[in-house]
Amino acid sequence: MDSDMNSISSEDDFLDQDSDLSLEQGDADSDFDGDEDGDMMGFESQDKIMKPGRKAYEVEFKVYSPKDIQAYQSKQVTEVSSILGQPPEATAILLRYARWNKERLIESYMDKQEEVLEAAGLSENEGNTSKIKKVKGFSCDICCEDDEDLDTFAMKCGHRYCVDCYKHYLSQKIKDEGEAARIKCPGDDCNRVVDSKSLDLLVSTDLQDSRYQELLTRTYVDDKDNLKWCPAPNCVFAVDCSVKARDLERIVPTVHCNCGHGFCFGCTLNDHQPAPCSLVKRWLKKCEDDSETANWISANTKECPRCNSTIEKNGGCNHMTCRKCRHEFCWMCMGVWSEHGTSWYNCNRFEEKSGSEARDAQAKSRQSLERYLHYYNRYANHEQSAKLDRDIYQKTERKMMSLQTTSGMSWIEVQFLEAASKALQECRQTLKWTYAFAFYLARNNQTMIFEDNQKDLEMAVENLSEMFEKPVDALSDLKVEMMDKTSYCTKRRVILLTDTAENLKAGKGNLLEASEMLELERNSYPWDE
Amino acid sequence: MALPKRIIKETERLMAEPVPGISAVPHEENLRYFDVTIDGPSSSPYEGGTFKLELFLPDDYPMTPPKVRFLTKIYHPNIDRLGRICLDVLKSNWSPALQIRTILLSIQALLGAPNPDDPLANDVAQRWKEDEKAAIQTAREWTAEHAKKA
């Protein structure tokens, strides 16, 4: 972890977003646990840390509600406030400025207090404190009102405006522009940040409670590398995980939110184990670009045996003349046309040498494309099947009901169906990504083991899937078998994921070199270079 | 809707103490809409030209910045074909304490100091960086052709 040490000691990257923010001694510890003494209620019950028996493909994480995050923020503010001797309002601004890196904030604050205050927008000018007052002969620069009894407000920077304008300005920033943590003084070119005390004075409690707090929490989560919002629609939870961006080549950090959504902490896409984020990105891009085109080309075209141009046959005649190189050949046997003699439009010459050579060449040039399609079609198939399984899942509940009435089984006795359905979903998700992963694997023994594991899982899944579609009256007899299969599927999945994760972590993966990957992707482009 | 005091004051002041090289006159039927002219700053490729602009004060002015656009064709890396201007104080750095007068001065300053590193018109900016002399020459020609004083 020497790179950590470097980033701590250098001052330049004080605000470096990528740098390590959770600097607590053991870096596997997230900011949220450490020395906290359980005074934040609710945390214990949500504790999802896997005990030491954690599997190789699992990572530590915790789920937090917006309330937890708010409480934690204020706790940190109080703590740092007493160390720096700054009021909580200013400390909150400082912490936000330092992107909640306490250690570095304290260190640099001790070093060069003035600079830090200035940069955070807290520099002192005159001694006038932030409060609402009437000033004689005042005219507001924003609205040009100059009534005698106009209420005015200024922060320590001394940029004074009437209270109405100030309020209007703040609520516009909060409501319309979604700013919160770093709203600046309305004065031109003034960097002073509006603190919470001033906000208390000027912004209605309604707006503060709802929108402002929400925005502050959002900024907090966005600022911290170890926190991410759950991407599921309408989900309010954030997940805390200490896996760093630089580890994503070796770890696939799948986390599970309290809302039930499983996603990758690295890229926030749906769970894509065992494939690492970078491959997922590559794969999705590749598929988006080519898959349909590649499929069509594979099904409808052949290549000219001489110049490899892709040719679509658009008439019934087998006598082909390449547009590009004028090569004449037979569509059926791919042999030279002139050898067909007088038996035009009727090719039955499979044995001829020229034809079989041409076909070999064709097969070879199509190999890359076919290889890609092999993986893509299986990937897409599992995606599709998972969707269908999901439909079945919705029917499962009905099945469970009718099973209870027809066979007299109790509610608890039919739960195996739900378990099976869940396992099916999970395994298909994994299988889908094994195919994307395999596209980028080199041919070696490790890959063969991987493929064996993949095959075992796939067979188990298909078996279970088949049973699932049986009529309801047959299901009760299959119960034991289905439970067996369910646990077998789950086991196979664990084995596959553990094996891949261990190899990936140890850095002895069987992944291709980056250049080889690029070549593969290029060669399987469906069109000619 | 009655015109806010702020706009009335600003307009009065623009009329009473005009900024040298800049004029801004509100339309009679819409006092939020201004016809603006800016003289090209001396020792810039826009010297000798008078550029027409339009300026509009939106409903929530001065909480949001005025909308300003060049009407005269101009060859400048931070002004595009439609006359739209890339200037920080017209966007993120707007402050309600700024005024029409200060904004127009900023635009005049932008004419004197083009910033090809933060371009709006990419083709112009690229030329500006690759061959500044030629770009300045083009700017001069455009000024002579489109921004002649009436």
XYZ file of C-alpha atoms in Angstrom, chain B residues 77-148:
72
model
C -12.867 32.098 -31.297
C -15.380 32.640 -28.480
C -18.285 33.788 -30.629
C -20.072 31.378 -32.942
C -21.849 31.761 -36.279
C -25.107 32.629 -34.572
C -23.454 35.347 -32.539
C -23.632 33.446 -29.268
C -20.930 34.350 -26.797
C -18.866 32.084 -24.568
C -18.113 34.175 -21.520
C -17.991 33.009 -17.912
C -19.869 35.969 -16.434
C -22.770 35.272 -18.790
C -23.013 31.752 -17.399
C -21.582 30.162 -14.270
C -19.852 33.258 -12.937
C -22.870 35.490 -13.150
C -23.539 37.424 -9.970
C -26.676 39.473 -9.342
C -24.378 42.310 -8.388
C -23.192 42.546 -11.991
C -24.996 44.892 -14.368
C -25.688 45.459 -18.050
C -22.861 47.955 -18.047
C -20.317 45.532 -16.565
C -21.388 42.723 -18.877
C -20.967 44.883 -21.963
C -17.538 45.952 -20.750
C -16.608 42.299 -20.312
C -17.701 41.602 -23.875
C -15.628 44.506 -25.129
C -12.682 43.113 -23.198
C -13.257 39.719 -24.779
C -12.859 41.336 -28.204
C -9.490 42.685 -27.068
C -8.372 39.331 -25.640
C -9.668 36.301 -27.557
C -9.285 33.007 -25.719
C -8.792 30.184 -28.225
C -8.216 27.659 -25.416
C -11.852 27.836 -24.403
C -13.473 27.981 -27.801
C -17.058 28.192 -28.927
C -16.331 28.343 -32.646
C -13.983 25.384 -32.991
C -12.814 26.065 -36.530
C -11.925 29.657 -35.702
C -10.175 28.659 -32.476
C -8.111 26.030 -34.221
C -6.983 28.465 -36.895
C -6.251 30.982 -34.166
C -3.918 28.528 -32.502
C -2.264 27.194 -35.622
C -1.747 30.430 -37.491
C -2.549 33.418 -35.353
C -1.382 35.947 -37.910
C -3.683 34.646 -40.609
C -6.590 34.399 -38.169
C -6.122 37.996 -37.072
C -5.969 39.012 -40.709
C -9.309 37.297 -41.358
C -10.791 38.979 -38.285
C -9.646 42.318 -39.701
C -11.165 41.610 -43.088
C -14.468 40.587 -41.537
C -14.476 43.733 -39.438
C -13.914 45.878 -42.505
C -16.591 44.064 -44.457
C -19.353 43.632 -41.864
C -18.749 46.100 -39.038
C -18.190 49.323 -40.969
